[in-house]
Amino acid sequence: MTVEWIRGTGYYANSYVCGNVLFDAGIMPDQISGYCDEIDTIVLTHCHYDHIAHVKEIQALTGGKVCIHHLDAPGLTEGSISLSVMFGERSPGIIPDRILNDGDVISGIKIIHTPGHTPGGICGYIEEEKALMSGDTVFTDGGYGRFDFPGGSADDLEKSIDKLSVYDIEGLYPGHGIPVQSNGKGHILSALKMIRLY
């Protein structure tokens, strides 16, 4: 299963197409025009507006089922949780089709609950590709997500990054920045070292 990167613009997050699954929906709907017939599932790594801004329109285009961890589901309707007010916008106002839990598998992609940036943050791991869609949990420059927003926790984020460090990861596909296709685990270990210095 290949991972196709769709670059986010401005403050809006990257998205990734993995077979029939789209990770995150902050991109403009026309950016997925070539994938509409393939996508039947939309996995949201967390509820912040830069990752969910166009989920309603993308769902209408693809018919995809929207999936999110239960702790972040309220952000789909509540602006104070999604931080949509910081963008001068409102939350999409939709109810998810599926609630995700740690260890769930969607089309061969393992869901890993990684709280810290938000309470319901998740990552998606494709074992056969050694690929991780990391949302805002960890980035490819050794950085990690902010934990000073409502619901954030530095302790939880450190535990989540430590949890990811045991996986065999080559491709690291973050919510922001440039993905890498090799040594993803090295970037995660760098982030773990940095947050432990906090």
mmCIF file of C-alpha atoms in Angstrom:
data_model
loop_
_atom_site.group_PDB
_atom_site.id
_atom_site.type_symbol
_atom_site.label_atom_id
_atom_site.label_comp_id
_atom_site.label_asym_id
_atom_site.label_seq_id
_atom_site.Cartn_x
_atom_site.Cartn_y
_atom_site.Cartn_z
ATOM 1 C CA MET A 1 0.000 0.000 0.000
ATOM 2 C CA THR A 2 1.591 3.258 -1.086
ATOM 3 C CA VAL A 3 1.157 6.525 0.781
ATOM 4 C CA GLU A 4 0.297 9.527 -1.393
ATOM 5 C CA TRP A 5 1.123 12.932 0.104
ATOM 6 C CA ILE A 6 -1.255 15.842 -0.491
ATOM 7 C CA ARG A 7 0.506 18.949 0.739
ATOM 8 C CA GLY A 8 -1.367 21.265 3.055
ATOM 9 C CA THR A 9 -1.306 24.976 2.249
ATOM 10 C CA GLY A 10 -0.629 27.774 4.707
ATOM 11 C CA TYR A 11 -1.578 26.720 8.228
ATOM 12 C CA TYR A 12 -3.642 23.797 6.975
ATOM 13 C CA ALA A 13 -2.407 20.245 7.499
ATOM 14 C CA ASN A 14 -1.094 17.685 5.066
ATOM 15 C CA SER A 15 -3.350 14.844 4.009
ATOM 16 C CA TYR A 16 -2.397 11.346 2.905
ATOM 17 C CA VAL A 17 -4.162 8.804 0.726
ATOM 18 C CA CYS A 18 -3.438 5.194 1.693
ATOM 19 C CA GLY A 19 -5.423 2.935 -0.616
ATOM 20 C CA ASN A 20 -9.069 3.698 0.167
ATOM 21 C CA VAL A 21 -8.301 5.773 3.263
ATOM 22 C CA LEU A 22 -7.756 9.541 3.459
ATOM 23 C CA PHE A 23 -5.914 10.796 6.530
ATOM 24 C CA ASP A 24 -7.068 14.295 7.551
ATOM 25 C CA ALA A 25 -9.221 16.777 5.701
ATOM 26 C CA GLY A 26 -7.800 20.272 6.049
ATOM 27 C CA ILE A 27 -6.836 20.401 2.354
ATOM 28 C CA MET A 28 -9.024 22.011 -0.288
ATOM 29 C CA PRO A 29 -11.573 19.573 -1.746
ATOM 30 C CA ASP A 30 -10.239 19.991 -5.291
ATOM 31 C CA GLN A 31 -6.909 18.561 -4.126
ATOM 32 C CA ILE A 32 -8.451 15.099 -3.896
ATOM 33 C CA SER A 33 -10.157 15.218 -7.289
ATOM 34 C CA GLY A 34 -8.024 12.350 -8.585
ATOM 35 C CA TYR A 35 -8.857 10.140 -5.608
ATOM 36 C CA CYS A 36 -12.614 10.566 -5.195
ATOM 37 C CA ASP A 37 -13.456 7.139 -6.607
ATOM 38 C CA GLU A 38 -10.917 5.428 -4.348
ATOM 39 C CA ILE A 39 -11.609 7.004 -0.955
ATOM 40 C CA ASP A 40 -14.322 5.410 1.167
ATOM 41 C CA THR A 41 -12.917 6.220 4.623
ATOM 42 C CA ILE A 42 -11.723 9.507 6.141
ATOM 43 C CA VAL A 43 -9.598 9.159 9.275
ATOM 44 C CA LEU A 44 -9.052 12.322 11.290
ATOM 45 C CA THR A 45 -5.888 12.247 13.390
ATOM 46 C CA HIS A 46 -7.402 14.798 15.752
ATOM 47 C CA CYS A 47 -10.058 17.490 15.869
ATOM 48 C CA HIS A 48 -8.110 20.727 15.320
ATOM 49 C CA TYR A 49 -9.577 22.830 12.561
ATOM 50 C CA ASP A 50 -6.502 22.765 10.325
ATOM 51 C CA HIS A 51 -7.049 18.985 10.021
ATOM 52 C CA ILE A 52 -10.861 18.928 9.673
ATOM 53 C CA ALA A 53 -11.708 22.179 7.853
ATOM 54 C CA HIS A 54 -13.103 20.573 4.693
ATOM 55 C CA VAL A 55 -14.211 17.187 5.992
ATOM 56 C CA LYS A 56 -17.863 17.914 5.234
ATOM 57 C CA GLU A 57 -17.172 18.801 1.598
ATOM 58 C CA ILE A 58 -14.723 15.917 1.132
ATOM 59 C CA GLN A 59 -17.222 13.482 2.612
ATOM 60 C CA ALA A 60 -19.831 14.742 0.138
ATOM 61 C CA LEU A 61 -17.405 14.256 -2.761
ATOM 62 C CA THR A 62 -16.256 10.773 -1.799
ATOM 63 C CA GLY A 63 -19.041 9.302 0.290
ATOM 64 C CA GLY A 64 -16.317 8.416 2.778
ATOM 65 C CA LYS A 65 -17.143 7.412 6.338
ATOM 66 C CA VAL A 66 -15.668 9.867 8.852
ATOM 67 C CA CYS A 67 -13.670 8.281 11.686
ATOM 68 C CA ILE A 68 -12.209 9.960 14.777
ATOM 69 C CA HIS A 69 -11.277 8.980 18.336
ATOM 70 C CA HIS A 70 -14.156 9.421 20.767
ATOM 71 C CA LEU A 71 -12.258 11.942 22.900
ATOM 72 C CA ASP A 72 -11.893 14.280 19.919
ATOM 73 C CA ALA A 73 -15.313 13.727 18.341
ATOM 74 C CA PRO A 74 -16.835 16.776 20.125
ATOM 75 C CA GLY A 75 -14.454 19.016 18.151
ATOM 76 C CA LEU A 76 -16.406 18.263 14.977
ATOM 77 C CA THR A 77 -19.236 20.389 16.368
ATOM 78 C CA GLU A 78 -17.677 22.597 19.054
ATOM 79 C CA GLY A 79 -15.446 25.488 17.986
ATOM 80 C CA SER A 80 -13.827 25.909 21.383
ATOM 81 C CA ILE A 81 -12.445 22.372 21.084
ATOM 82 C CA SER A 82 -11.522 22.427 17.376
ATOM 83 C CA LEU A 83 -9.947 25.903 17.694
ATOM 84 C CA SER A 84 -11.930 26.948 14.599
ATOM 85 C CA VAL A 85 -12.402 30.396 16.134
ATOM 86 C CA MET A 86 -8.654 30.973 15.707
ATOM 87 C CA PHE A 87 -9.234 30.635 11.953
ATOM 88 C CA GLY A 88 -12.325 32.834 11.962
ATOM 89 C CA GLU A 89 -14.409 29.769 11.119
ATOM 90 C CA ARG A 90 -16.823 27.280 12.652
ATOM 91 C CA SER A 91 -16.447 23.553 13.222
ATOM 92 C CA PRO A 92 -17.837 21.409 10.372
ATOM 93 C CA GLY A 93 -20.915 20.476 12.372
ATOM 94 C CA ILE A 94 -20.957 16.758 11.546
ATOM 95 C CA ILE A 95 -21.277 13.561 13.547
ATOM 96 C CA PRO A 96 -18.632 10.879 12.883
ATOM 97 C CA ASP A 97 -19.661 7.622 11.256
ATOM 98 C CA ARG A 98 -17.200 5.605 13.304
ATOM 99 C CA ILE A 99 -15.521 6.096 16.653
ATOM 100 C CA LEU A 100 -11.918 4.904 16.805
ATOM 101 C CA ASN A 101 -10.119 3.171 19.639
ATOM 102 C CA ASP A 102 -6.514 2.168 20.208
ATOM 103 C CA GLY A 103 -5.702 -0.990 18.281
ATOM 104 C CA ASP A 104 -8.499 -0.714 15.713
ATOM 105 C CA VAL A 105 -7.538 -1.709 12.165
ATOM 106 C CA ILE A 106 -8.935 0.099 9.126
ATOM 107 C CA SER A 107 -8.045 -1.358 5.716
ATOM 108 C CA GLY A 108 -4.848 -2.818 7.138
ATOM 109 C CA ILE A 109 -3.893 0.379 8.990
ATOM 110 C CA LYS A 110 -3.470 0.070 12.756
ATOM 111 C CA ILE A 111 -4.850 2.936 14.829
ATOM 112 C CA ILE A 112 -2.563 4.023 17.676
ATOM 113 C CA HIS A 113 -4.014 6.347 20.310
ATOM 114 C CA THR A 114 -1.437 9.090 20.957
ATOM 115 C CA PRO A 115 -2.858 11.723 23.331
ATOM 116 C CA GLY A 116 -0.919 14.822 24.309
ATOM 117 C CA HIS A 117 -1.526 17.296 21.498
ATOM 118 C CA THR A 118 -5.225 16.562 21.971
ATOM 119 C CA PRO A 119 -6.880 13.948 24.213
ATOM 120 C CA GLY A 120 -8.048 11.871 21.249
ATOM 121 C CA GLY A 121 -5.058 12.200 18.936
ATOM 122 C CA ILE A 122 -4.256 9.116 16.861
ATOM 123 C CA CYS A 123 -1.655 7.871 14.402
ATOM 124 C CA GLY A 124 -2.032 5.289 11.658
ATOM 125 C CA TYR A 125 0.587 2.558 11.174
ATOM 126 C CA ILE A 126 0.997 0.375 8.081
ATOM 127 C CA GLU A 127 3.211 -2.482 9.218
ATOM 128 C CA GLU A 128 3.981 -3.875 5.746
ATOM 129 C CA GLU A 129 5.204 -0.452 4.587
ATOM 130 C CA LYS A 130 6.759 0.520 7.941
ATOM 131 C CA ALA A 131 4.842 3.792 7.491
ATOM 132 C CA LEU A 132 3.313 6.055 10.122
ATOM 133 C CA MET A 133 0.808 8.861 9.575
ATOM 134 C CA SER A 134 1.635 10.841 12.681
ATOM 135 C CA GLY A 135 -0.759 13.798 12.656
ATOM 136 C CA ASP A 136 0.548 16.409 15.072
ATOM 137 C CA THR A 137 2.030 13.926 17.527
ATOM 138 C CA VAL A 138 5.516 14.027 16.020
ATOM 139 C CA PHE A 139 7.154 15.727 13.036
ATOM 140 C CA THR A 140 10.070 14.883 10.765
ATOM 141 C CA ASP A 141 12.384 17.545 12.157
ATOM 142 C CA GLY A 142 12.455 15.954 15.582
ATOM 143 C CA GLY A 143 9.666 18.258 16.701
ATOM 144 C CA TYR A 144 6.331 17.391 18.267
ATOM 145 C CA GLY A 145 2.887 18.869 18.616
ATOM 146 C CA ARG A 146 1.997 21.707 20.940
ATOM 147 C CA PHE A 147 0.468 20.754 24.246
ATOM 148 C CA ASP A 148 -0.589 24.218 25.437
ATOM 149 C CA PHE A 149 -4.002 24.122 23.734
ATOM 150 C CA PRO A 150 -7.092 22.988 25.694
ATOM 151 C CA GLY A 151 -6.821 19.271 26.429
ATOM 152 C CA GLY A 152 -3.094 19.136 25.750
ATOM 153 C CA SER A 153 -0.636 17.445 28.094
ATOM 154 C CA ALA A 154 3.161 17.350 27.961
ATOM 155 C CA ASP A 155 3.233 14.172 30.072
ATOM 156 C CA ASP A 156 0.760 12.401 27.788
ATOM 157 C CA LEU A 157 2.620 13.535 24.685
ATOM 158 C CA GLU A 158 5.917 12.194 26.005
ATOM 159 C CA LYS A 159 4.262 8.849 26.725
ATOM 160 C CA SER A 160 2.746 8.797 23.240
ATOM 161 C CA ILE A 161 6.051 9.494 21.506
ATOM 162 C CA ASP A 162 7.684 6.822 23.667
ATOM 163 C CA LYS A 163 4.905 4.446 22.596
ATOM 164 C CA LEU A 164 5.650 5.159 18.926
ATOM 165 C CA SER A 165 9.392 4.650 19.421
ATOM 166 C CA VAL A 166 8.999 0.875 19.667
ATOM 167 C CA TYR A 167 7.557 0.566 16.156
ATOM 168 C CA ASP A 168 9.666 -0.213 13.106
ATOM 169 C CA ILE A 169 9.147 2.984 11.097
ATOM 170 C CA GLU A 170 10.797 4.064 7.880
ATOM 171 C CA GLY A 171 8.228 6.395 6.292
ATOM 172 C CA LEU A 172 7.056 9.175 8.591
ATOM 173 C CA TYR A 173 4.132 11.229 7.292
ATOM 174 C CA PRO A 174 3.385 14.168 9.623
ATOM 175 C CA GLY A 175 0.506 16.614 9.743
ATOM 176 C CA HIS A 176 2.863 19.493 8.936
ATOM 177 C CA GLY A 177 6.216 19.687 7.208
ATOM 178 C CA ILE A 178 7.882 17.350 4.745
ATOM 179 C CA PRO A 179 7.445 13.566 5.012
ATOM 180 C CA VAL A 180 10.420 11.230 4.928
ATOM 181 C CA GLN A 181 10.568 7.736 3.454
ATOM 182 C CA SER A 182 13.475 6.396 5.482
ATOM 183 C CA ASN A 183 14.693 6.517 9.091
ATOM 184 C CA GLY A 184 11.334 7.679 10.432
ATOM 185 C CA LYS A 185 12.155 6.026 13.745
ATOM 186 C CA GLY A 186 15.228 8.240 14.052
ATOM 187 C CA HIS A 187 13.037 11.337 13.837
ATOM 188 C CA ILE A 188 10.742 9.922 16.494
ATOM 189 C CA LEU A 189 13.673 9.169 18.805
ATOM 190 C CA SER A 190 14.907 12.746 18.307
ATOM 191 C CA ALA A 191 11.476 14.079 19.275
ATOM 192 C CA LEU A 192 11.454 11.845 22.345
ATOM 193 C CA LYS A 193 14.840 13.153 23.392
ATOM 194 C CA MET A 194 13.691 16.750 22.905
ATOM 195 C CA ILE A 195 10.454 16.438 24.877
ATOM 196 C CA ARG A 196 12.308 14.757 27.732
ATOM 197 C CA LEU A 197 14.410 17.913 27.996
ATOM 198 C CA TYR A 198 11.269 20.014 28.432
#
